[in-house]
Short mmCIF file of C-alpha atoms and ligand atoms in Angstrom, two decimals:
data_model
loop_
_atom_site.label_atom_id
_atom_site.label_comp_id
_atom_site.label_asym_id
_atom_site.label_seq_id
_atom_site.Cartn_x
_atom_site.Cartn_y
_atom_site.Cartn_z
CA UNK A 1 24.83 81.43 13.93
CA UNK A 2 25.66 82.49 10.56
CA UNK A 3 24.10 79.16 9.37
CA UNK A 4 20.54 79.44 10.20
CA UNK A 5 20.34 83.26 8.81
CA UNK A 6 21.35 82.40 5.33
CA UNK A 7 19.08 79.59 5.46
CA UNK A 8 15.69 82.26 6.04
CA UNK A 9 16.99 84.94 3.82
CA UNK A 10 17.33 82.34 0.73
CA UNK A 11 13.72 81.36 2.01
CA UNK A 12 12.32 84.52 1.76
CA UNK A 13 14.41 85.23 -1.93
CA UNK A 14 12.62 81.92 -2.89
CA UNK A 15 9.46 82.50 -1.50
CA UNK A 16 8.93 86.30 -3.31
CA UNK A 17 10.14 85.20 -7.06
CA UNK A 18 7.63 82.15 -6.27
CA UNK A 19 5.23 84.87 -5.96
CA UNK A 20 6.38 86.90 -8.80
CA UNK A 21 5.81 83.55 -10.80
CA UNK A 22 2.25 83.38 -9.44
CA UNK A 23 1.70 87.29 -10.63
CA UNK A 24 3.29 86.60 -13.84
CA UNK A 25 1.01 84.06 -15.05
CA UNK A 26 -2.46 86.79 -14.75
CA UNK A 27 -1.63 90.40 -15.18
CA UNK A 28 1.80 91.11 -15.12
CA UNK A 29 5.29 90.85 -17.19
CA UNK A 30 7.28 90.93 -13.89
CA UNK A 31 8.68 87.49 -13.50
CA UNK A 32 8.93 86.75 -17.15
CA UNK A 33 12.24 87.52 -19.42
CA UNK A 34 12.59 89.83 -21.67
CA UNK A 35 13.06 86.64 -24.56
CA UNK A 36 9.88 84.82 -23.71
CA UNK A 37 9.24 80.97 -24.82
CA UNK A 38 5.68 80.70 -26.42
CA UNK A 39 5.50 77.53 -24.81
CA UNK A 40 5.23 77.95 -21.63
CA UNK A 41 3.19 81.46 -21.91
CA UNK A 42 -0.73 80.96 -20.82
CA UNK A 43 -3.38 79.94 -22.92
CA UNK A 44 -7.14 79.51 -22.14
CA UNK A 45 -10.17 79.32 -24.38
CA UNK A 46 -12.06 82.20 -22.31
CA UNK A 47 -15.37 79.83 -22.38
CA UNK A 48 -15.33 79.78 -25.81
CA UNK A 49 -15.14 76.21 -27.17
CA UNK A 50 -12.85 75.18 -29.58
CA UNK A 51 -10.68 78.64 -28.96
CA UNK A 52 -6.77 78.53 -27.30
CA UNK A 53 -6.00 82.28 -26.85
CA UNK A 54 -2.74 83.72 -25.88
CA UNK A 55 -1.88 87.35 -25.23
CA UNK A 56 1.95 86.95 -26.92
CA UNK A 57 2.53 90.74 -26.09
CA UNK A 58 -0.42 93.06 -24.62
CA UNK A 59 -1.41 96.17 -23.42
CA UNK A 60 -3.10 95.14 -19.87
CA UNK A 61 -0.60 92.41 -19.65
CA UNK A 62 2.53 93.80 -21.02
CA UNK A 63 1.95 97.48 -20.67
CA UNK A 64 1.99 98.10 -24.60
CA UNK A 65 0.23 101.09 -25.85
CA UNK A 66 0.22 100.95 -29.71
CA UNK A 67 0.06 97.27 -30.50
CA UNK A 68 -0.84 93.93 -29.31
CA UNK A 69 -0.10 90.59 -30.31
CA UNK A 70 -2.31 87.50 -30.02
CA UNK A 71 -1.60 83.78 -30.85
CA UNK A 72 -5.29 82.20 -31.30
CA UNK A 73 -5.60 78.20 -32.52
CA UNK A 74 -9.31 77.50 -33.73
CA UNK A 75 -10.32 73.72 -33.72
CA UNK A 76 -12.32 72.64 -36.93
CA UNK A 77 -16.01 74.24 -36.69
CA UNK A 78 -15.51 76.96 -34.24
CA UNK A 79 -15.18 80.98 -35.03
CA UNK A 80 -14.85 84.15 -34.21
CA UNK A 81 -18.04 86.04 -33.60
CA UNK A 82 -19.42 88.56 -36.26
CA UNK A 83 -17.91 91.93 -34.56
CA UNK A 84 -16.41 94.93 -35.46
CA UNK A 85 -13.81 97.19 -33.67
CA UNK A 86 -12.41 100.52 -34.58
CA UNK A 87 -8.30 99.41 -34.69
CA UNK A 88 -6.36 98.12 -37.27
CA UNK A 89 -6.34 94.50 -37.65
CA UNK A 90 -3.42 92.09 -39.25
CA UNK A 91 -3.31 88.25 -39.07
CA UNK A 92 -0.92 86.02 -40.36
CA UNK A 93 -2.21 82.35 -40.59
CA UNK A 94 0.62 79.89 -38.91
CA UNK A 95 -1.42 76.56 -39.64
CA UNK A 96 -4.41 75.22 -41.61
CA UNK A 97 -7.21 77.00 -43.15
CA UNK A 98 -10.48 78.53 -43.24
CA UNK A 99 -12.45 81.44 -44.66
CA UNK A 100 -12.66 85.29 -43.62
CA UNK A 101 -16.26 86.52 -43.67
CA UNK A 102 -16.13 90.77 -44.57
CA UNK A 103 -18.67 93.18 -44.69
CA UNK A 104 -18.33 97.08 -45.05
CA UNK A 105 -19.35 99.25 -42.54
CA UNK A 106 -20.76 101.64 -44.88
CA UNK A 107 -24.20 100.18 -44.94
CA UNK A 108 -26.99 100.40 -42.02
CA UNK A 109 -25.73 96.84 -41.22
CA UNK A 110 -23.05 94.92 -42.16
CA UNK A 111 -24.98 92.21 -44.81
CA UNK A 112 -23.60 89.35 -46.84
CA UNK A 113 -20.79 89.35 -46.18
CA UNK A 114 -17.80 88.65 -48.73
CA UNK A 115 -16.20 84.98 -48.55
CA UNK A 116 -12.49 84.61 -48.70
CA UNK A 117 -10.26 81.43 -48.05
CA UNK A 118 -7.28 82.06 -46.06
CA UNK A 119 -4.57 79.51 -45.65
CA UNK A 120 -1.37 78.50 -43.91
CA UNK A 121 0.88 81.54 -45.16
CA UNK A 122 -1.30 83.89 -46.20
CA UNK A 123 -1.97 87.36 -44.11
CA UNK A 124 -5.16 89.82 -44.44
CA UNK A 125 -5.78 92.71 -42.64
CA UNK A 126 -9.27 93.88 -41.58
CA UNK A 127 -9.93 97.98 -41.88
CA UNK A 128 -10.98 99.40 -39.18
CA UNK A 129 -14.35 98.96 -38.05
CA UNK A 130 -15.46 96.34 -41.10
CA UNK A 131 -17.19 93.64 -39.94
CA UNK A 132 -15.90 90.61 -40.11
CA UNK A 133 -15.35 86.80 -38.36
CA UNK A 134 -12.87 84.09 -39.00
CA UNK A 135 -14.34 80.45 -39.53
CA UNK A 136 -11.90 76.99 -38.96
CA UNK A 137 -14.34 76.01 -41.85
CA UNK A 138 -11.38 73.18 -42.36
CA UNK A 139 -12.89 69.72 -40.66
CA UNK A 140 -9.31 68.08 -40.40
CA UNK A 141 -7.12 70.96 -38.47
CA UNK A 142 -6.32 72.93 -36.51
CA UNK A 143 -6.41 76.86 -37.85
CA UNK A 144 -3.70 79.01 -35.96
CA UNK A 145 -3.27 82.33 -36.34
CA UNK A 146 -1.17 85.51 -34.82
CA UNK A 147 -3.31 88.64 -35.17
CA UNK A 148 -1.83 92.26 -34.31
CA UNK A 149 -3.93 95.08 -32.95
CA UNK A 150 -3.58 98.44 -33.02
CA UNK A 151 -4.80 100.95 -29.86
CA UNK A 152 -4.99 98.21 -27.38
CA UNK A 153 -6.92 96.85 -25.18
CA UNK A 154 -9.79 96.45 -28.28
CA UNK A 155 -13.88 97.43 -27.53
CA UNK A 156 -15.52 94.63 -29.69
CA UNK A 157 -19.07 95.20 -30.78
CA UNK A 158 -20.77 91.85 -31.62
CA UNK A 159 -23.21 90.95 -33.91
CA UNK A 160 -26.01 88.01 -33.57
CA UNK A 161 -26.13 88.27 -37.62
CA UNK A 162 -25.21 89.80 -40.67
CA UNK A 163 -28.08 92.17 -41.08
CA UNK A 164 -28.32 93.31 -37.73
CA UNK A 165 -27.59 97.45 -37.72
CA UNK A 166 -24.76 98.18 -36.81
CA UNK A 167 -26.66 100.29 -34.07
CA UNK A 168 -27.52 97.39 -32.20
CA UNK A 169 -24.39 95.75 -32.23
CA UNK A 170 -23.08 94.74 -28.95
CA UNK A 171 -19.87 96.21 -26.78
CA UNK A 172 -18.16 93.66 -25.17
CA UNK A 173 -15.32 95.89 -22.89
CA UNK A 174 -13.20 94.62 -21.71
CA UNK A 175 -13.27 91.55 -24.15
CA UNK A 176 -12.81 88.09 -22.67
CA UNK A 177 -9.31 87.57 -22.33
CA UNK A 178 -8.76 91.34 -20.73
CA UNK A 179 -11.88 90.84 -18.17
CA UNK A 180 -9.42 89.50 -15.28
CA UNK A 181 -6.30 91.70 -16.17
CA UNK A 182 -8.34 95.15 -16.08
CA UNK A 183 -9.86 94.66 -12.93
CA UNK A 184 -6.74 94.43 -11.47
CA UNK A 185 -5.03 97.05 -13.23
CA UNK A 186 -7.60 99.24 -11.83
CA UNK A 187 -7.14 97.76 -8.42
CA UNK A 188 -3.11 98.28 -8.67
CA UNK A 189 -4.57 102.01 -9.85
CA UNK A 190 -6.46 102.96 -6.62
C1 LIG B 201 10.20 76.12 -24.75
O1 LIG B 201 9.26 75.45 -23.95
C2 LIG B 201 8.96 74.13 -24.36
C3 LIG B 201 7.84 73.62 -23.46
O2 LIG B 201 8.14 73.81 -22.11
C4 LIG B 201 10.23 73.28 -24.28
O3 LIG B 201 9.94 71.98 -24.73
C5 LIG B 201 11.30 73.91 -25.14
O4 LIG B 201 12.50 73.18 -25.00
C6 LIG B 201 11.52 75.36 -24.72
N1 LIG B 201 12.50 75.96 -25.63
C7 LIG B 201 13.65 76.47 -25.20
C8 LIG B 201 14.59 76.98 -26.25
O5 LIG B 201 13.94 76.50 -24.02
C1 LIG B 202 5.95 81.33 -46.02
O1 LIG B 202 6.39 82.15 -47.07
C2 LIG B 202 7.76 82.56 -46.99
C3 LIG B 202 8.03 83.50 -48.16
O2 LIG B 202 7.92 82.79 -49.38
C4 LIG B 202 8.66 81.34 -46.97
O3 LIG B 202 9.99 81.75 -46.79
C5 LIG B 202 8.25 80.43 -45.80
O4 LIG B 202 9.02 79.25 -45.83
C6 LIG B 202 6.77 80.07 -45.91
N1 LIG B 202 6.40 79.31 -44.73
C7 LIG B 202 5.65 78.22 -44.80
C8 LIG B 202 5.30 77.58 -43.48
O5 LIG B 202 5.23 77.76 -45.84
#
């Protein structure tokens, strides 16, 4: 009788990490170990084409407050848009190269903006609220990058161009990769 009972409660054990797994994969650390393999964390390009993005260590996802972490890999010709938030950026580029478009805030809108090539091993930070986007200008790689946030999750405003005011620009809360994770924070909330 003993048999059949151990049988259902190791069921039941597997059945709840299975769903633990499931949870892990959206919105939630649970599941996951503390030592994480990049690996096997998700990626998606967030209908952006040409984009991988990976939340290494979030805010929505992990529960971070100060910081978060992001491993993005850009294939040759795609970007970033031209946007501006008001955190503290910091990338450091893993693999290939490209060029870092920056434009002052200090202006009615951001205008031309300053070129400058960044390449594997270099890091740049972006001041807060500067305008800026980040071009795989590079036709034979891949550009990879990790870029660390400050005040998590970020409010992007996007720009069409480089003289639009800065006005005009466009928030985009939550941004793409936080849309499914803060619905459901506000879900687990209610
Ligand atoms: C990390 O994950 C990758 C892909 O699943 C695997 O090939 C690699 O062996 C893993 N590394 C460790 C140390 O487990
Ligand atoms: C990046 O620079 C550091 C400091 O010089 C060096 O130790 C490291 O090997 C470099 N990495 C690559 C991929 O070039």
């Amino acid at each position: 009788m003993v048999g059949p009972c151990f049988v259902s409660f190791f069921f039941l054990v597997n059945l709840l990490s299975f769903s633990q797994t499931l949870d892990a994969s959206h919105c939630s650390i649970k599941g996951f170990p503390l030592v994480k393999n990049i690996s096997e964390l998700p990626q998606g390009n967030y209908g952006r084409g040409g984009l991988s993005h990976m939340t290494v260590a979030g805010s929505l996802l992990h529960g971070l407050k100060e910081v978060e972490v992001w491993l993005q890999t850009f294939a040759p010709g795609s970007h970033t848009p031209i946007h501006r938030h008001s955190c503290e950026e910091v990338f450091v580029v893993l693999k290939g190269s490209g060029t870092l478009y920056l434009a002052s805030s200090s202006y009615k809108y951001p205008g031309k903006p300053e070129e400058h090539f960044i390449f594997s091993n270099s890091t740049f930070h972006i001041p807060v609220n500067d305008v800026h986007q980040v071009w795989n200008t590079n036709e034979h790689e891949d550009l990879q990058m990790l870029a660390i946030i400050s005040r998590p999750p970020v409010k992007v405003f996007i720009y069409e161009d480089w003289f639009m005011p800065h006005t005009a620009a466009k928030l985009k809360f939550p941004y793409y990769w936080d849309e499914q994770c803060l619905q459901e924070t506000q879900k687990d909330e209610l």
